[in-house]
PDB file of C-alpha atoms and ligand atoms in Angstrom:
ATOM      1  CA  UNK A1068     100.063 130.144  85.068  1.00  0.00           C
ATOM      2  CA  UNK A1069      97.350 128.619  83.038  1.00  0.00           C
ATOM      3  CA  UNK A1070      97.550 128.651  78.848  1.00  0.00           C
ATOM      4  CA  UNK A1071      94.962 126.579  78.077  1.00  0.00           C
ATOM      5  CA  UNK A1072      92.659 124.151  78.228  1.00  0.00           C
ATOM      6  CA  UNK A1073      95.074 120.709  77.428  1.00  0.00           C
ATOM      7  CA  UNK A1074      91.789 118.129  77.548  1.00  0.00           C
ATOM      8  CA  UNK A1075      88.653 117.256  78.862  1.00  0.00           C
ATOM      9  CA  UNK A1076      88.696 113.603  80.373  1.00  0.00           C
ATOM     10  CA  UNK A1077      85.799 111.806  80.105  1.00  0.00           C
ATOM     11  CA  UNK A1078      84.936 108.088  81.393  1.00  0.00           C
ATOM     12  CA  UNK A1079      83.942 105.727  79.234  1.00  0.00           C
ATOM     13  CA  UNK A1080      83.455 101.881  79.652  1.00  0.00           C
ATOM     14  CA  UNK A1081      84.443 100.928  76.284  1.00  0.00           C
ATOM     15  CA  UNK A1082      86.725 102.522  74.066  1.00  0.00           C
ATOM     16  CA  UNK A1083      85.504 100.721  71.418  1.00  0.00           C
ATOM     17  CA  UNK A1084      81.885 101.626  72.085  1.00  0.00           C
ATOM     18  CA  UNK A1085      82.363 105.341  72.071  1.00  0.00           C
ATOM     19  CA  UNK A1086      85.401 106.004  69.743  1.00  0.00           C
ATOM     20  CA  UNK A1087      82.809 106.204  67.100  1.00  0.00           C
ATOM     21  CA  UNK A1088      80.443 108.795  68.268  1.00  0.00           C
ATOM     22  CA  UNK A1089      83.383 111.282  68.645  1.00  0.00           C
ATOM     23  CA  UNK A1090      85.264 110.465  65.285  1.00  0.00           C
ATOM     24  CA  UNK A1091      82.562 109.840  63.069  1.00  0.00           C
ATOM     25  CA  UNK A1092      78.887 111.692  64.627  1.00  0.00           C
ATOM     26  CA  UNK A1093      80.971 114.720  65.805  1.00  0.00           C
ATOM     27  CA  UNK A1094      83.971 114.086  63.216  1.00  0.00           C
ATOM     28  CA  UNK A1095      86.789 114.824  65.369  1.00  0.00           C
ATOM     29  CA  UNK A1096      90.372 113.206  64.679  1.00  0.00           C
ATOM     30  CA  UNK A1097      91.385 110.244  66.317  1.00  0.00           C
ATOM     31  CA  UNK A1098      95.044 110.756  67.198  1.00  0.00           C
ATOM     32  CA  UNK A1099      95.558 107.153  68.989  1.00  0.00           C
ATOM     33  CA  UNK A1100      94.946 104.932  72.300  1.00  0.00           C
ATOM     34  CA  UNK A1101      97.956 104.382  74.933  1.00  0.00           C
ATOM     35  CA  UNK A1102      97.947 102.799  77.583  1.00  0.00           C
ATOM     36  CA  UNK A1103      98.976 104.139  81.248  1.00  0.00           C
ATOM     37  CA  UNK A1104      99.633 101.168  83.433  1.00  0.00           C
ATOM     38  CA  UNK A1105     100.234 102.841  86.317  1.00  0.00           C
ATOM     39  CA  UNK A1106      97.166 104.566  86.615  1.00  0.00           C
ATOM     40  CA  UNK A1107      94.985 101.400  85.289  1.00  0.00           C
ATOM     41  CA  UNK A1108      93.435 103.093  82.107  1.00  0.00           C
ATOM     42  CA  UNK A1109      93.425 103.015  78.275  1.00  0.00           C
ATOM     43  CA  UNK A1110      93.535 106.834  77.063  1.00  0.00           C
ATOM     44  CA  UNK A1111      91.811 107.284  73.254  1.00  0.00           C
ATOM     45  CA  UNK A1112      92.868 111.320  72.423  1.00  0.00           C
ATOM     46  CA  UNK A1113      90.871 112.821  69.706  1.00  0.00           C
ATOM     47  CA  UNK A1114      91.298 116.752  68.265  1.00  0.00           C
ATOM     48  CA  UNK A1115      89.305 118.997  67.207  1.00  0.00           C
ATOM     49  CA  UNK A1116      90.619 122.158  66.247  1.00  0.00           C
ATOM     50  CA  UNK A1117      92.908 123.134  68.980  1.00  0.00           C
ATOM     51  CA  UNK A1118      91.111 121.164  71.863  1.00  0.00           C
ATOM     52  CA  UNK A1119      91.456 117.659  72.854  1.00  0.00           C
ATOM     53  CA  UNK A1120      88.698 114.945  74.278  1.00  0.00           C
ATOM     54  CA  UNK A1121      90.466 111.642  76.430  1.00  0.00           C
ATOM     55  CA  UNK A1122      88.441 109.040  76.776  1.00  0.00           C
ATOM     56  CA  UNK A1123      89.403 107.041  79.841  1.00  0.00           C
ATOM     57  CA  UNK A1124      89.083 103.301  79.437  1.00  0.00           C
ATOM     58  CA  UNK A1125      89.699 101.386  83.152  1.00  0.00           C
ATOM     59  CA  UNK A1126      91.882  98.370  81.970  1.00  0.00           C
ATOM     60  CA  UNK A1127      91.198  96.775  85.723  1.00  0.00           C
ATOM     61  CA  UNK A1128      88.406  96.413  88.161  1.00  0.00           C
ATOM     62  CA  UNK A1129      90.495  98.228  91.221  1.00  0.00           C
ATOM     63  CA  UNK A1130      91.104 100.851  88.753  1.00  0.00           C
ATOM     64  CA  UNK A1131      90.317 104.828  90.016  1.00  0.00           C
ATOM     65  CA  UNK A1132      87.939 104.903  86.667  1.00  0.00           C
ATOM     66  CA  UNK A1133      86.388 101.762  87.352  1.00  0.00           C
ATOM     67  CA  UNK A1134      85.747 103.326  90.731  1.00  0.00           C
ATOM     68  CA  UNK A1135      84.614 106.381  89.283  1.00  0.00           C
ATOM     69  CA  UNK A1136      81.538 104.758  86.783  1.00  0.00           C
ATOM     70  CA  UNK A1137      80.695 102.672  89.616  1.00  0.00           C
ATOM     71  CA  UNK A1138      79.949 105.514  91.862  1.00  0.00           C
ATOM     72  CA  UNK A1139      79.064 108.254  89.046  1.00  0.00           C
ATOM     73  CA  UNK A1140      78.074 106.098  85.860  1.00  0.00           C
ATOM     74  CA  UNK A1141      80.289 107.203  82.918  1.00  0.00           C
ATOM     75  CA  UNK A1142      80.691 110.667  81.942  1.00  0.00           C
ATOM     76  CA  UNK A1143      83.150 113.728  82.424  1.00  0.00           C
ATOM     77  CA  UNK A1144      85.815 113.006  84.874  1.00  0.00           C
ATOM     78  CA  UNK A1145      88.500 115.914  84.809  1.00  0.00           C
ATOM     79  CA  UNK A1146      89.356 118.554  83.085  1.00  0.00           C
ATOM     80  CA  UNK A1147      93.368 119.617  82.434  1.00  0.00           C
ATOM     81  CA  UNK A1148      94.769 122.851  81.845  1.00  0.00           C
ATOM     82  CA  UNK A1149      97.868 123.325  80.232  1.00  0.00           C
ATOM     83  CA  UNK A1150     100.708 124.820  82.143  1.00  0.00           C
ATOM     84  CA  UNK A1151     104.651 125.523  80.814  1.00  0.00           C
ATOM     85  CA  UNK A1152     106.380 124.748  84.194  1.00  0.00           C
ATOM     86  CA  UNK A1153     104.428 122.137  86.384  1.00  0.00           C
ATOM     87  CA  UNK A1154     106.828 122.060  89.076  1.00  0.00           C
ATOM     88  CA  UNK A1155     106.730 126.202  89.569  1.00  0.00           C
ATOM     89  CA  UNK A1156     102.519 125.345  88.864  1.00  0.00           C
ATOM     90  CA  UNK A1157     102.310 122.842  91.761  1.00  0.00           C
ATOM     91  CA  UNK A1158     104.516 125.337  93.526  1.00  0.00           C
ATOM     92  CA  UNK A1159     102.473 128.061  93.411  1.00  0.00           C
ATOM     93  CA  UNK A1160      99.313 126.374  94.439  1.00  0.00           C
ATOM     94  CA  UNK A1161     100.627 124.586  97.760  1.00  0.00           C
ATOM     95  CA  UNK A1162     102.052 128.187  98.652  1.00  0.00           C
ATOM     96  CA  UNK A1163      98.777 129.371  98.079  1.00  0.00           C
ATOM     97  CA  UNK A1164      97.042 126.576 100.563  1.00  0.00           C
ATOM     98  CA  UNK A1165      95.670 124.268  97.476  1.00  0.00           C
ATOM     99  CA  UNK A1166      95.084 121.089  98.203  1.00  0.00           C
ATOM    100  CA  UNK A1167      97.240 118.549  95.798  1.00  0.00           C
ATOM    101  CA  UNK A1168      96.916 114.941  95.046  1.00  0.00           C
ATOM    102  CA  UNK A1169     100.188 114.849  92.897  1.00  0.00           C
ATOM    103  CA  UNK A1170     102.871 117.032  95.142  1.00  0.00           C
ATOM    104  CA  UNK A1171     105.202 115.767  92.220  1.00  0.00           C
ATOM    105  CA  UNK A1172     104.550 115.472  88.659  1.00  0.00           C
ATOM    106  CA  UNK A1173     103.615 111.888  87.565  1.00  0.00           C
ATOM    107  CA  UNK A1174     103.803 110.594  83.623  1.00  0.00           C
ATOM    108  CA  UNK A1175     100.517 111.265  81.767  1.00  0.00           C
ATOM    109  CA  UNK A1176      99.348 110.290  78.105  1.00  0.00           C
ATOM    110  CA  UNK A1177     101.002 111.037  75.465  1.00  0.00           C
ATOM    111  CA  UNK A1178     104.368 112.204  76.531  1.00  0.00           C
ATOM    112  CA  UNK A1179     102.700 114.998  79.119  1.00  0.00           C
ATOM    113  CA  UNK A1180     103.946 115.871  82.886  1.00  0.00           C
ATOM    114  CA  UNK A1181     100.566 115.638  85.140  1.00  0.00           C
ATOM    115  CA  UNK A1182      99.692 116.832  88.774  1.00  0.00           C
ATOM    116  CA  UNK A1183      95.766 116.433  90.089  1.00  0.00           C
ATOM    117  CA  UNK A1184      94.331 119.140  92.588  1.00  0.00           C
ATOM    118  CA  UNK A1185      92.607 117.556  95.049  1.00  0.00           C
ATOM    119  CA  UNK A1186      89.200 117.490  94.407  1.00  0.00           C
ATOM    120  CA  UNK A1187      88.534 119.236  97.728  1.00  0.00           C
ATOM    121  CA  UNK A1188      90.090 122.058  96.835  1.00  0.00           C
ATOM    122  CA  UNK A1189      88.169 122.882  93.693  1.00  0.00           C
ATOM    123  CA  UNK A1190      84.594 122.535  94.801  1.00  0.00           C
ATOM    124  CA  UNK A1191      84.312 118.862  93.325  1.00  0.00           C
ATOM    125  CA  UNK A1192      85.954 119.127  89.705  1.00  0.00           C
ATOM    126  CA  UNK A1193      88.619 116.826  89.377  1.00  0.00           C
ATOM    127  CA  UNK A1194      91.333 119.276  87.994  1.00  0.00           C
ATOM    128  CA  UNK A1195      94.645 118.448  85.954  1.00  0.00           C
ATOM    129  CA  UNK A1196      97.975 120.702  85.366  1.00  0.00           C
ATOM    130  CA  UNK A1197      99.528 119.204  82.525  1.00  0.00           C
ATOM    131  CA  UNK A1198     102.736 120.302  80.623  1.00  0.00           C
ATOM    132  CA  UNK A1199     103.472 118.961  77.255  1.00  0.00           C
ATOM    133  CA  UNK A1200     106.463 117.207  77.128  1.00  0.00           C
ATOM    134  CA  UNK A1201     108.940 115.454  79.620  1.00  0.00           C
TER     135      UNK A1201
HETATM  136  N1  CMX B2661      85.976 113.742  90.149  1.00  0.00           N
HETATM  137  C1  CMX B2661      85.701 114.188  91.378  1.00  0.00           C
HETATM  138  N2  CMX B2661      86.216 113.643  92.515  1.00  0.00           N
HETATM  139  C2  CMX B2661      87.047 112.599  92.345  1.00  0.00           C
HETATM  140  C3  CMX B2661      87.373 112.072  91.081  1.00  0.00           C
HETATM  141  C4  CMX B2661      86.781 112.688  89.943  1.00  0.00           C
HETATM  142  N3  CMX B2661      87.038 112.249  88.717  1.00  0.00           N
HETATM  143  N4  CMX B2661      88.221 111.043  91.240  1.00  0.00           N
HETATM  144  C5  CMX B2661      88.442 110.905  92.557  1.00  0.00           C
HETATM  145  N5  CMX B2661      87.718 111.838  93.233  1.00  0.00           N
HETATM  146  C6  CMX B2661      87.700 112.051  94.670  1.00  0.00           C
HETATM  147  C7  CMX B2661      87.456 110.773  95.450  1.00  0.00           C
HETATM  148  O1  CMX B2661      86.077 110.536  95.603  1.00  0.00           O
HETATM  149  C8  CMX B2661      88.141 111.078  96.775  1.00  0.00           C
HETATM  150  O2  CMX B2661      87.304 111.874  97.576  1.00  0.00           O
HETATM  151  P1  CMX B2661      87.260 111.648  99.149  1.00  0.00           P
HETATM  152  O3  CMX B2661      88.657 111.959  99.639  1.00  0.00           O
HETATM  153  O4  CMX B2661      86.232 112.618  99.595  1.00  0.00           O
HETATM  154  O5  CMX B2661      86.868 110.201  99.310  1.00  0.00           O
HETATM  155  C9  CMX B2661      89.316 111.963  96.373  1.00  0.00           C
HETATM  156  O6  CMX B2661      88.999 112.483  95.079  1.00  0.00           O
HETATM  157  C10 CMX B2661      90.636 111.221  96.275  1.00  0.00           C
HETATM  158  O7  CMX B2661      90.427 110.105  95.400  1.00  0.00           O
HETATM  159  P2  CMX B2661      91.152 108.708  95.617  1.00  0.00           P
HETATM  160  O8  CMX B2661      90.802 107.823  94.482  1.00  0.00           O
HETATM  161  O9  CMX B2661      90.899 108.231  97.010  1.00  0.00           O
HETATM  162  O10 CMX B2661      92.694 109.187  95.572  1.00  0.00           O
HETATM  163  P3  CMX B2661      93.914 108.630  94.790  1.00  0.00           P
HETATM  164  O11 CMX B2661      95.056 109.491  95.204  1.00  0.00           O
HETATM  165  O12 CMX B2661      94.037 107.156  94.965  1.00  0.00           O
HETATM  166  O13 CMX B2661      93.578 108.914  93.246  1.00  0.00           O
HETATM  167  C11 CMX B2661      93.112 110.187  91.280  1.00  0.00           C
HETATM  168  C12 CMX B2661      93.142 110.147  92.814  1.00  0.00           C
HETATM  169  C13 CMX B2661      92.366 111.414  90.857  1.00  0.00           C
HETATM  170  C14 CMX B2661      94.553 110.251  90.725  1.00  0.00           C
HETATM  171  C15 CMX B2661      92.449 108.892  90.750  1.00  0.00           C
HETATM  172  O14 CMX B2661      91.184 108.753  91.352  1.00  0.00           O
HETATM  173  C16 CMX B2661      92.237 108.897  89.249  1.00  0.00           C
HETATM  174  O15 CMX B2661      91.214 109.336  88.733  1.00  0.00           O
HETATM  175  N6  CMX B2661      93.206 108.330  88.498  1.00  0.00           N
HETATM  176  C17 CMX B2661      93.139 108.231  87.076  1.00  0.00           C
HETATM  177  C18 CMX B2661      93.709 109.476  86.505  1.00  0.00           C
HETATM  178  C19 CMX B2661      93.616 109.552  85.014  1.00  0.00           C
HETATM  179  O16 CMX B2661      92.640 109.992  84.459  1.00  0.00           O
HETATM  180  N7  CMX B2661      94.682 109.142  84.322  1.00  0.00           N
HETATM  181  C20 CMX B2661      94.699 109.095  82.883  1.00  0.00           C
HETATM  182  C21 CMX B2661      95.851 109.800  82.221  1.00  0.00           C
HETATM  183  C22 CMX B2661      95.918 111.210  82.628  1.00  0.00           C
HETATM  184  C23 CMX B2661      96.135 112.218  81.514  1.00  0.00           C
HETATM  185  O17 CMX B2661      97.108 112.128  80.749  1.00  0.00           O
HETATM  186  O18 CMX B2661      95.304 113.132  81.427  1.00  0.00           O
END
């Protein structure tokens, strides 16, 4: 079901502030920053090799990030694993008694289909399926 590790999400409270430790201390390519409205962040992507780092920017106080570094401080906040059908993904996991925040597939950064497992159902760890590609 699983192909890969897509990205590791990480919360950050300025993009500006930590864009430079990835791109320039640790040399990884900056690909760009997007915003997602509807989910009240600024993403930054940066590669390295085949894996990706998003740096999650709340662009609002009443944003889920926002709520995150106030509760956790900043630091890793999911991790997303690549999937070819997300609909047969989510599919598969409800069948299977999972626990799903997204029951449909919601827009994510960068032109990717995302679902979140609810955090419940995997011990704690914020998890992603993401699908390249609308
Ligand atoms: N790690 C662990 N637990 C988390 C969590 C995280 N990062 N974020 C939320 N939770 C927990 C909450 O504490 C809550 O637990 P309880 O039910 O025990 O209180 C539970 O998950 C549900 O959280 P919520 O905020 O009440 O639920 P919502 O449905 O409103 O939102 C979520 C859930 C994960 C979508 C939202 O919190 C969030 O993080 N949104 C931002 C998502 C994001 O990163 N978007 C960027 C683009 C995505 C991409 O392309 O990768």
């Amino acid at each position: 079901m699983l192909t890969k590790i897509n990205h590791i999400g990480i919360a950050v409270k300025s993009l500006d502030d930590t864009i430079p430790f990835y791109r320039d201390n640790l040399g990884m390519a900056f690909v760009g920053i997007e915003e997602v409205a509807e989910q009240k962040v600024r993403v930054a992507m940066l590669e390295i090799g085949e894996s990706k780092i998003e740096l999650l920017e709340p662009t609002s106080e009443d944003s889920p990030v926002a709520k995150f570094i106030e509760k956790n401080g900043a630091g890793i906040h999911h991790v997303a694993y690549q999937v070819e059908d997300i609909n047969a993904a989510i599919a598969r996991l409800l069948g299977e008694g999972v626990r799903m925040i997204d029951e449909k597939p919601r827009c994510g950064a960068h032109g990717t289909s995302i679902a979140f497992v609810h955090p419940k159902s995997s011990n704690g760890v914020l998890t992603e399926l993401c699908q390249p590609g609308h």
